[in-house]
Each structure stands twice: as C-alpha cells, then as structure tokens.
PDB file of C-alpha atoms in Angstrom:
ATOM      1  CA  TYR E   1      90.360  36.936 101.473  1.00 57.00           C
ATOM      2  CA  ILE E   2      88.146  38.663  98.934  1.00 61.00           C
ATOM      3  CA  CYS E   3      88.252  35.563  96.714  1.00 64.00           C
ATOM      4  CA  LEU E   4      87.413  33.266  99.643  1.00 62.00           C
ATOM      5  CA  SER E   5      84.355  35.255 100.744  1.00 66.00           C
ATOM      6  CA  PRO E   6      81.209  33.647  99.283  1.00 70.00           C
ATOM      7  CA  ASP E   7      79.206  36.846  99.847  1.00 68.00           C
ATOM      8  CA  ILE E   8      81.518  38.779  97.539  1.00 68.00           C
ATOM      9  CA  ARG E   9      81.740  36.125  94.828  1.00 67.00           C
ATOM     10  CA  LYS E  10      77.959  35.887  94.528  1.00 73.00           C
ATOM     11  CA  ASN E  11      77.159  39.608  94.804  1.00 77.00           C
ATOM     12  CA  TRP E  12      76.850  40.641  91.158  1.00 79.00           C
ATOM     13  CA  SER E  13      75.243  43.940  92.141  1.00 82.00           C
ATOM     14  CA  LEU E  14      78.794  44.992  93.102  1.00 82.00           C
ATOM     15  CA  TRP E  15      80.770  43.360  90.302  1.00 84.00           C
ATOM     16  CA  LEU E  16      78.470  44.280  87.397  1.00 87.00           C
ATOM     17  CA  PRO E  17      78.946  48.082  87.658  1.00 88.00           C
ATOM     18  CA  ILE E  18      82.713  47.651  88.019  1.00 87.00           C
ATOM     19  CA  VAL E  19      83.096  45.364  85.007  1.00 87.00           C
ATOM     20  CA  SER E  20      80.657  47.404  82.882  1.00 89.00           C
ATOM     21  CA  TYR E  21      82.389  50.715  83.567  1.00 87.00           C
ATOM     22  CA  CYS E  22      85.864  49.277  82.902  1.00 84.00           C
ATOM     23  CA  ILE E  23      84.670  47.980  79.512  1.00 86.00           C
ATOM     24  CA  PHE E  24      83.122  51.387  78.793  1.00 82.00           C
ATOM     25  CA  PHE E  25      86.356  53.126  79.848  1.00 80.00           C
ATOM     26  CA  VAL E  26      88.593  50.992  77.608  1.00 78.00           C
ATOM     27  CA  TYR E  27      86.256  51.194  74.600  1.00 76.00           C
ATOM     28  CA  PHE E  28      85.705  54.956  74.611  1.00 74.00           C
ATOM     29  CA  PHE E  29      88.945  56.302  76.061  1.00 66.00           C
ATOM     30  CA  GLU E  30      91.523  53.569  75.310  1.00 59.00           C
ATOM     31  CA  TRP E  31      93.154  54.232  78.709  1.00 55.00           C
ATOM     32  CA  GLN E  32      94.197  57.708  77.489  1.00 55.00           C
ATOM     33  CA  LEU E  33      92.644  59.537  80.427  1.00 59.00           C
ATOM     34  CA  PRO E  34      94.123  59.742  83.942  1.00 61.00           C
ATOM     35  CA  ALA E  35      93.368  56.868  86.306  1.00 67.00           C
ATOM     36  CA  ARG E  36      91.202  59.165  88.439  1.00 71.00           C
ATOM     37  CA  ASN E  37      88.531  58.798  85.751  1.00 77.00           C
ATOM     38  CA  LEU E  38      87.991  55.305  87.101  1.00 80.00           C
ATOM     39  CA  SER E  39      86.676  56.879  90.330  1.00 84.00           C
ATOM     40  CA  PRO E  40      83.027  55.837  89.680  1.00 88.00           C
ATOM     41  CA  VAL E  41      84.005  52.254  90.579  1.00 88.00           C
ATOM     42  CA  PHE E  42      85.764  53.206  93.827  1.00 88.00           C
ATOM     43  CA  PRO E  43      82.622  53.053  96.048  1.00 89.00           C
ATOM     44  CA  PHE E  44      81.895  49.521  94.835  1.00 88.00           C
ATOM     45  CA  LEU E  45      85.512  48.508  95.436  1.00 85.00           C
ATOM     46  CA  ALA E  46      85.314  50.023  98.931  1.00 85.00           C
ATOM     47  CA  VAL E  47      82.281  47.860  99.757  1.00 84.00           C
ATOM     48  CA  ILE E  48      84.030  44.772  98.391  1.00 82.00           C
ATOM     49  CA  GLY E  49      87.162  45.645 100.363  1.00 80.00           C
ATOM     50  CA  GLY E  50      85.145  46.076 103.551  1.00 78.00           C
ATOM     51  CA  MET E  51      83.456  42.730 103.076  1.00 78.00           C
ATOM     52  CA  GLY E  52      86.848  41.149 102.444  1.00 75.00           C
ATOM     53  CA  LEU E  53      88.279  42.642 105.646  1.00 76.00           C
ATOM     54  CA  SER E  54      85.336  41.357 107.689  1.00 74.00           C
ATOM     55  CA  PHE E  55      86.177  37.862 106.446  1.00 71.00           C
ATOM     56  CA  ILE E  56      89.640  38.025 108.038  1.00 75.00           C
ATOM     57  CA  LYS E  57      89.585  36.174 111.371  1.00 76.00           C
ATOM     58  CA  ARG E  58      93.219  36.522 112.453  1.00 79.00           C
ATOM     59  CA  LYS E  59      94.704  39.761 113.740  1.00 82.00           C
ATOM     60  CA  TRP E  60      98.106  39.677 112.048  1.00 83.00           C
ATOM     61  CA  PRO E  61      96.816  39.679 108.425  1.00 80.00           C
ATOM     62  CA  LEU E  62      94.536  42.600 109.316  1.00 79.00           C
ATOM     63  CA  ALA E  63      97.390  44.504 110.967  1.00 87.00           C
ATOM     64  CA  LEU E  64      99.620  43.834 107.948  1.00 88.00           C
ATOM     65  CA  PHE E  65      96.945  45.057 105.570  1.00 83.00           C
ATOM     66  CA  ILE E  66      96.354  48.260 107.547  1.00 85.00           C
ATOM     67  CA  SER E  67     100.116  48.892 107.695  1.00 92.00           C
ATOM     68  CA  LEU E  68     100.377  48.512 103.924  1.00 91.00           C
ATOM     69  CA  CYS E  69      97.492  50.938 103.496  1.00 88.00           C
ATOM     70  CA  VAL E  70      99.262  53.532 105.659  1.00 94.00           C
ATOM     71  CA  VAL E  71     102.492  53.100 103.675  1.00 95.00           C
ATOM     72  CA  GLN E  72     100.582  53.411 100.410  1.00 93.00           C
ATOM     73  CA  PHE E  73      98.837  56.573 101.624  1.00 92.00           C
ATOM     74  CA  PHE E  74     102.096  58.360 102.426  1.00 94.00           C
ATOM     75  CA  ALA E  75     103.794  57.095  99.248  1.00 93.00           C
ATOM     76  CA  SER E  76     100.858  58.282  97.111  1.00 89.00           C
ATOM     77  CA  SER E  77     100.795  61.639  98.897  1.00 88.00           C
ATOM     78  CA  TYR E  78     104.499  62.164  98.206  1.00 88.00           C
ATOM     79  CA  TYR E  79     104.080  61.122  94.559  1.00 84.00           C
ATOM     80  CA  ALA E  80     101.124  63.493  94.096  1.00 79.00           C
ATOM     81  CA  TYR E  81     103.104  66.348  95.657  1.00 79.00           C
ATOM     82  CA  GLU E  82     106.057  65.741  93.329  1.00 75.00           C
ATOM     83  CA  GLN E  83     103.814  65.476  90.260  1.00 69.00           C
ATOM     84  CA  ARG E  84     101.889  68.638  91.074  1.00 71.00           C
ATOM     85  CA  HIS E  85     104.926  70.656  92.069  1.00 76.00           C
ATOM     86  CA  ILE E  86     105.329  73.411  89.491  1.00 83.00           C
ATOM     87  CA  PRO E  87     108.939  73.944  88.322  1.00 86.00           C
ATOM     88  CA  LYS E  88     110.254  77.470  88.838  1.00 90.00           C
ATOM     89  CA  GLY E  89     110.647  78.078  85.108  1.00 93.00           C
ATOM     90  CA  LEU E  90     107.092  76.973  84.389  1.00 92.00           C
ATOM     91  CA  ALA E  91     105.797  79.225  87.169  1.00 92.00           C
ATOM     92  CA  LYS E  92     107.601  82.152  85.510  1.00 95.00           C
ATOM     93  CA  ALA E  93     106.026  81.216  82.186  1.00 95.00           C
ATOM     94  CA  TYR E  94     102.609  81.264  83.841  1.00 94.00           C
ATOM     95  CA  GLU E  95     103.402  84.691  85.264  1.00 95.00           C
ATOM     96  CA  TYR E  96     104.426  85.940  81.819  1.00 97.00           C
ATOM     97  CA  ILE E  97     101.201  84.608  80.306  1.00 96.00           C
ATOM     98  CA  GLU E  98      99.075  86.267  82.963  1.00 95.00           C
ATOM     99  CA  MET E  99     100.831  89.623  82.483  1.00 96.00           C
ATOM    100  CA  ASN E 100     101.203  89.651  78.685  1.00 96.00           C
ATOM    101  CA  THR E 101      98.257  87.857  77.088  1.00 96.00           C
ATOM    102  CA  PRO E 102      94.575  88.867  76.738  1.00 95.00           C
ATOM    103  CA  GLU E 103      92.220  87.390  79.314  1.00 94.00           C
ATOM    104  CA  ASP E 104      89.992  85.897  76.616  1.00 94.00           C
ATOM    105  CA  CYS E 105      92.799  84.152  74.721  1.00 95.00           C
ATOM    106  CA  ARG E 106      92.973  80.400  74.198  1.00 94.00           C
ATOM    107  CA  ILE E 107      96.209  78.527  74.793  1.00 95.00           C
ATOM    108  CA  MET E 108      97.098  75.082  73.516  1.00 94.00           C
ATOM    109  CA  ALA E 109      98.821  73.269  76.385  1.00 92.00           C
ATOM    110  CA  ALA E 110      99.287  69.616  77.281  1.00 88.00           C
ATOM    111  CA  GLU E 111      96.479  67.828  79.041  1.00 70.00           C
ATOM    112  CA  GLY E 112      96.917  68.042  82.788  1.00 58.00           C
ATOM    113  CA  ALA E 113      98.628  71.412  82.713  1.00 59.00           C
ATOM    114  CA  CYS E 114      97.804  73.799  85.573  1.00 80.00           C
ATOM    115  CA  LEU E 115      97.634  76.696  83.139  1.00 88.00           C
ATOM    116  CA  THR E 116      93.990  77.632  83.716  1.00 88.00           C
ATOM    117  CA  LEU E 117      94.374  77.506  87.487  1.00 86.00           C
ATOM    118  CA  ASN E 118      97.500  79.678  87.488  1.00 89.00           C
ATOM    119  CA  THR E 119      96.761  82.137  84.676  1.00 92.00           C
ATOM    120  CA  ASN E 120      92.968  82.279  84.359  1.00 91.00           C
ATOM    121  CA  ARG E 121      93.341  81.534  80.639  1.00 92.00           C
ATOM    122  CA  ARG E 122      91.448  78.908  78.685  1.00 91.00           C
ATOM    123  CA  CYS E 123      93.513  75.794  78.019  1.00 90.00           C
ATOM    124  CA  MET E 124      92.823  73.452  75.100  1.00 89.00           C
ATOM    125  CA  TRP E 125      94.451  70.154  74.203  1.00 87.00           C
ATOM    126  CA  ASN E 126      92.514  66.987  73.452  1.00 77.00           C
ATOM    127  CA  SER E 127      88.758  66.783  73.824  1.00 74.00           C
ATOM    128  CA  PRO E 128      85.873  65.880  71.504  1.00 70.00           C
ATOM    129  CA  VAL E 129      84.686  69.511  71.327  1.00 69.00           C
ATOM    130  CA  SER E 130      88.060  71.185  70.853  1.00 74.00           C
ATOM    131  CA  LEU E 131      91.215  69.792  69.259  1.00 74.00           C
ATOM    132  CA  HIS E 132      90.071  66.427  67.929  1.00 78.00           C
ATOM    133  CA  GLU E 133      92.550  66.817  65.062  1.00 87.00           C
ATOM    134  CA  LEU E 134      95.410  66.823  67.554  1.00 91.00           C
ATOM    135  CA  PRO E 135      97.165  63.653  66.270  1.00 92.00           C
ATOM    136  CA  TYR E 136      97.106  65.041  62.726  1.00 93.00           C
ATOM    137  CA  LEU E 137      98.389  68.408  63.959  1.00 94.00           C
ATOM    138  CA  LEU E 138     101.290  66.850  65.859  1.00 94.00           C
ATOM    139  CA  TRP E 139     102.603  64.511  63.163  1.00 95.00           C
ATOM    140  CA  LYS E 140     101.315  65.424  59.698  1.00 94.00           C
ATOM    141  CA  ALA E 141     100.136  69.020  59.351  1.00 95.00           C
ATOM    142  CA  ASP E 142     102.152  71.497  57.332  1.00 95.00           C
ATOM    143  CA  ASN E 143     102.159  75.236  58.041  1.00 95.00           C
ATOM    144  CA  LYS E 144      98.858  75.946  56.230  1.00 95.00           C
ATOM    145  CA  GLU E 145      97.069  72.973  57.764  1.00 95.00           C
ATOM    146  CA  MET E 146      98.321  73.838  61.246  1.00 95.00           C
ATOM    147  CA  LEU E 147      97.063  77.398  60.914  1.00 95.00           C
ATOM    148  CA  ASN E 148      93.672  76.160  59.685  1.00 94.00           C
ATOM    149  CA  ILE E 149      93.300  73.855  62.696  1.00 93.00           C
ATOM    150  CA  LEU E 150      94.422  76.474  65.200  1.00 94.00           C
ATOM    151  CA  ASN E 151      92.091  79.051  63.633  1.00 93.00           C
ATOM    152  CA  ARG E 152      89.172  76.641  63.743  1.00 91.00           C
ATOM    153  CA  TYR E 153      89.375  76.561  67.532  1.00 91.00           C
ATOM    154  CA  GLY E 154      90.455  80.155  68.045  1.00 93.00           C
ATOM    155  CA  ILE E 155      93.803  79.228  69.586  1.00 95.00           C
ATOM    156  CA  ASN E 156      96.085  82.228  70.128  1.00 96.00           C
ATOM    157  CA  TYR E 157      99.141  80.705  71.821  1.00 97.00           C
ATOM    158  CA  MET E 158     100.895  77.382  72.268  1.00 96.00           C
ATOM    159  CA  LEU E 159     102.657  76.519  75.530  1.00 96.00           C
ATOM    160  CA  VAL E 160     105.311  73.786  75.504  1.00 96.00           C
ATOM    161  CA  GLU E 161     106.267  72.314  78.872  1.00 94.00           C
ATOM    162  CA  LYS E 162     109.710  70.862  78.299  1.00 94.00           C
ATOM    163  CA  ASP E 163     109.399  68.120  80.914  1.00 90.00           C
ATOM    164  CA  ARG E 164     106.425  66.784  78.921  1.00 91.00           C
ATOM    165  CA  VAL E 165     108.404  66.401  75.679  1.00 95.00           C
ATOM    166  CA  TYR E 166     108.996  62.728  74.827  1.00 95.00           C
ATOM    167  CA  ASP E 167     110.812  60.766  72.124  1.00 95.00           C
ATOM    168  CA  ASP E 168     108.145  59.703  69.642  1.00 95.00           C
ATOM    169  CA  SER E 169     110.431  57.708  67.345  1.00 93.00           C
ATOM    170  CA  ASN E 170     108.909  54.426  68.580  1.00 91.00           C
ATOM    171  CA  ILE E 171     105.565  55.417  70.090  1.00 90.00           C
ATOM    172  CA  HIS E 172     102.931  58.069  69.413  1.00 91.00           C
ATOM    173  CA  GLN E 173     100.755  59.300  72.256  1.00 89.00           C
ATOM    174  CA  ILE E 174      98.977  62.589  72.889  1.00 89.00           C
ATOM    175  CA  GLY E 175      99.606  62.857  76.621  1.00 85.00           C
ATOM    176  CA  GLY E 176     102.642  65.058  75.968  1.00 91.00           C
ATOM    177  CA  TYR E 177     104.602  66.871  73.279  1.00 95.00           C
ATOM    178  CA  PRO E 178     106.264  64.645  70.647  1.00 96.00           C
ATOM    179  CA  LYS E 179     109.927  65.598  70.204  1.00 97.00           C
ATOM    180  CA  SER E 180     109.589  65.570  66.418  1.00 97.00           C
ATOM    181  CA  PHE E 181     106.785  68.131  66.691  1.00 97.00           C
ATOM    182  CA  VAL E 182     108.692  70.382  69.091  1.00 97.00           C
ATOM    183  CA  ASP E 183     111.769  70.244  66.846  1.00 97.00           C
ATOM    184  CA  ARG E 184     109.659  71.409  63.890  1.00 96.00           C
ATOM    185  CA  LEU E 185     108.065  74.392  65.664  1.00 97.00           C
ATOM    186  CA  PRO E 186     110.693  76.947  64.522  1.00 96.00           C
ATOM    187  CA  SER E 187     110.034  75.971  60.894  1.00 96.00           C
ATOM    188  CA  PHE E 188     106.345  76.988  61.004  1.00 96.00           C
ATOM    189  CA  SER E 189     105.874  80.548  59.764  1.00 95.00           C
ATOM    190  CA  CYS E 190     102.542  80.791  61.590  1.00 96.00           C
ATOM    191  CA  LEU E 191     104.327  80.536  64.948  1.00 97.00           C
ATOM    192  CA  ARG E 192     106.523  83.058  66.731  1.00 97.00           C
ATOM    193  CA  LEU E 193     108.504  82.314  69.892  1.00 98.00           C
ATOM    194  CA  ILE E 194     107.745  85.073  72.396  1.00 97.00           C
ATOM    195  CA  TYR E 195     108.997  83.547  75.663  1.00 97.00           C
ATOM    196  CA  GLU E 196     111.343  80.729  76.648  1.00 97.00           C
ATOM    197  CA  ASN E 197     113.269  79.437  79.648  1.00 96.00           C
ATOM    198  CA  LYS E 198     114.638  76.053  80.704  1.00 95.00           C
ATOM    199  CA  ASP E 199     111.192  74.695  81.608  1.00 94.00           C
ATOM    200  CA  ALA E 200     108.793  76.150  79.041  1.00 96.00           C
ATOM    201  CA  SER E 201     108.390  78.010  75.782  1.00 97.00           C
ATOM    202  CA  LEU E 202     105.438  80.095  74.580  1.00 97.00           C
ATOM    203  CA  TRP E 203     104.570  80.464  70.892  1.00 98.00           C
ATOM    204  CA  GLN E 204     102.212  83.057  69.466  1.00 97.00           C
ATOM    205  CA  ILE E 205      99.937  82.187  66.540  1.00 97.00           C
ATOM    206  CA  LEU E 206     100.457  84.637  63.652  1.00 95.00           C
ATOM    207  CA  ARG E 207      97.427  85.161  61.426  1.00 85.00           C
ATOM    208  CA  ASN E 208      98.701  87.825  59.057  1.00 71.00           C
TER     209      ASN E 208
END
C-alpha cells in the first residue's frame, strides 16, 4: 500500500532524510552500533506509514495490519525483557564491584553492559574518545602493549561477561569478548583475577 500511494512515492521531503541518514550510518558506524541509533528516521517512517494506512480502503487488510502490530509489540517487549534481564551471577559481580572498587575507577566492559547503571562506575569499551585501539588490544597486544593501552585511558579493572564471549575463529567483531582473548587473560602479568562466578569475572590492572 505504501508503494501504491502516489503521495508517498513523490514526497522526497520524507525519503531524503531517511536515505541520507542510512548512508551516513553505514559509512561512519558500519552497522556496529545498536539498531536504536537509527531512531532519527523513525518519525519520517511513521509519517510514511500513516499515509500508507490512509490509502487502505478495505477493512480486513487494516485489521490484519493492526493485529500484526499488536503481536510485534508484545514479542518485542518480551525480547527486550529477556535481553535486559541481568543474570544472578552478573548481579553479584556488580554488587562486588560496588562494594570493593573505588568510586572513581574506570572499568573496561562490553558495550551495552549495565555496569554504570548498577554500580555507579565509569564503563569504557569502544568509542572514539576512549578505547579506539580496542581491536588491537583484543587480538594483537602483548602484555606490555596491553598495559600501555589500559594506562592511556586510566582503566583500573576489566569485567568479562561470560554470556558475551564468542568464538572468534571465523569472525572478528567488537560487540563482545573474543574467546581467544578471554583464554589469554591468565597469561597477562598485568592482570589479576579478583572475582569470578559462572556469569562474570573481574580482573584488576596491576601497574607495579
């Protein structure tokens, strides 16, 4: 119905911002960021969707569409709840961090972690102003190079969420912890394991 509506096809004031932002998103972020970062185009899509719905003349396609929207809403709500549910072990790790680390410390933790919200500690992972050497740190750095990078950004601890560890034998991505990196952690003399359970491990950065 959206494709059939002449008003939508000819309205470039709606399509231009959507296409431009998607190109910008792919070029600068390479789809690395969560999909919610596409939210600037949602208002334009809402207008297009509304115009498409107004083009529907029969009741049954409209009723079917609304039903699918309701199903999608509940499915998305359930998915979001499951994704944001904090495992018991990780919650205990957060509690340990809050009770046993300085308030001004910086912790390296995977992007998307709820660490800051639950511990009031600064979380660093991958951003242009913090750990831009992250790919090098995860796959190439030796002990001295790792310590230099961690010192450069004042990182005091490293939190590993075990459900975010993935097999990087075929693919490298920085949305989680590569298994090869996690397996090498005990071999770094600049790291000391200070807490671990089935869901998380916490490593302290040693500078002496």
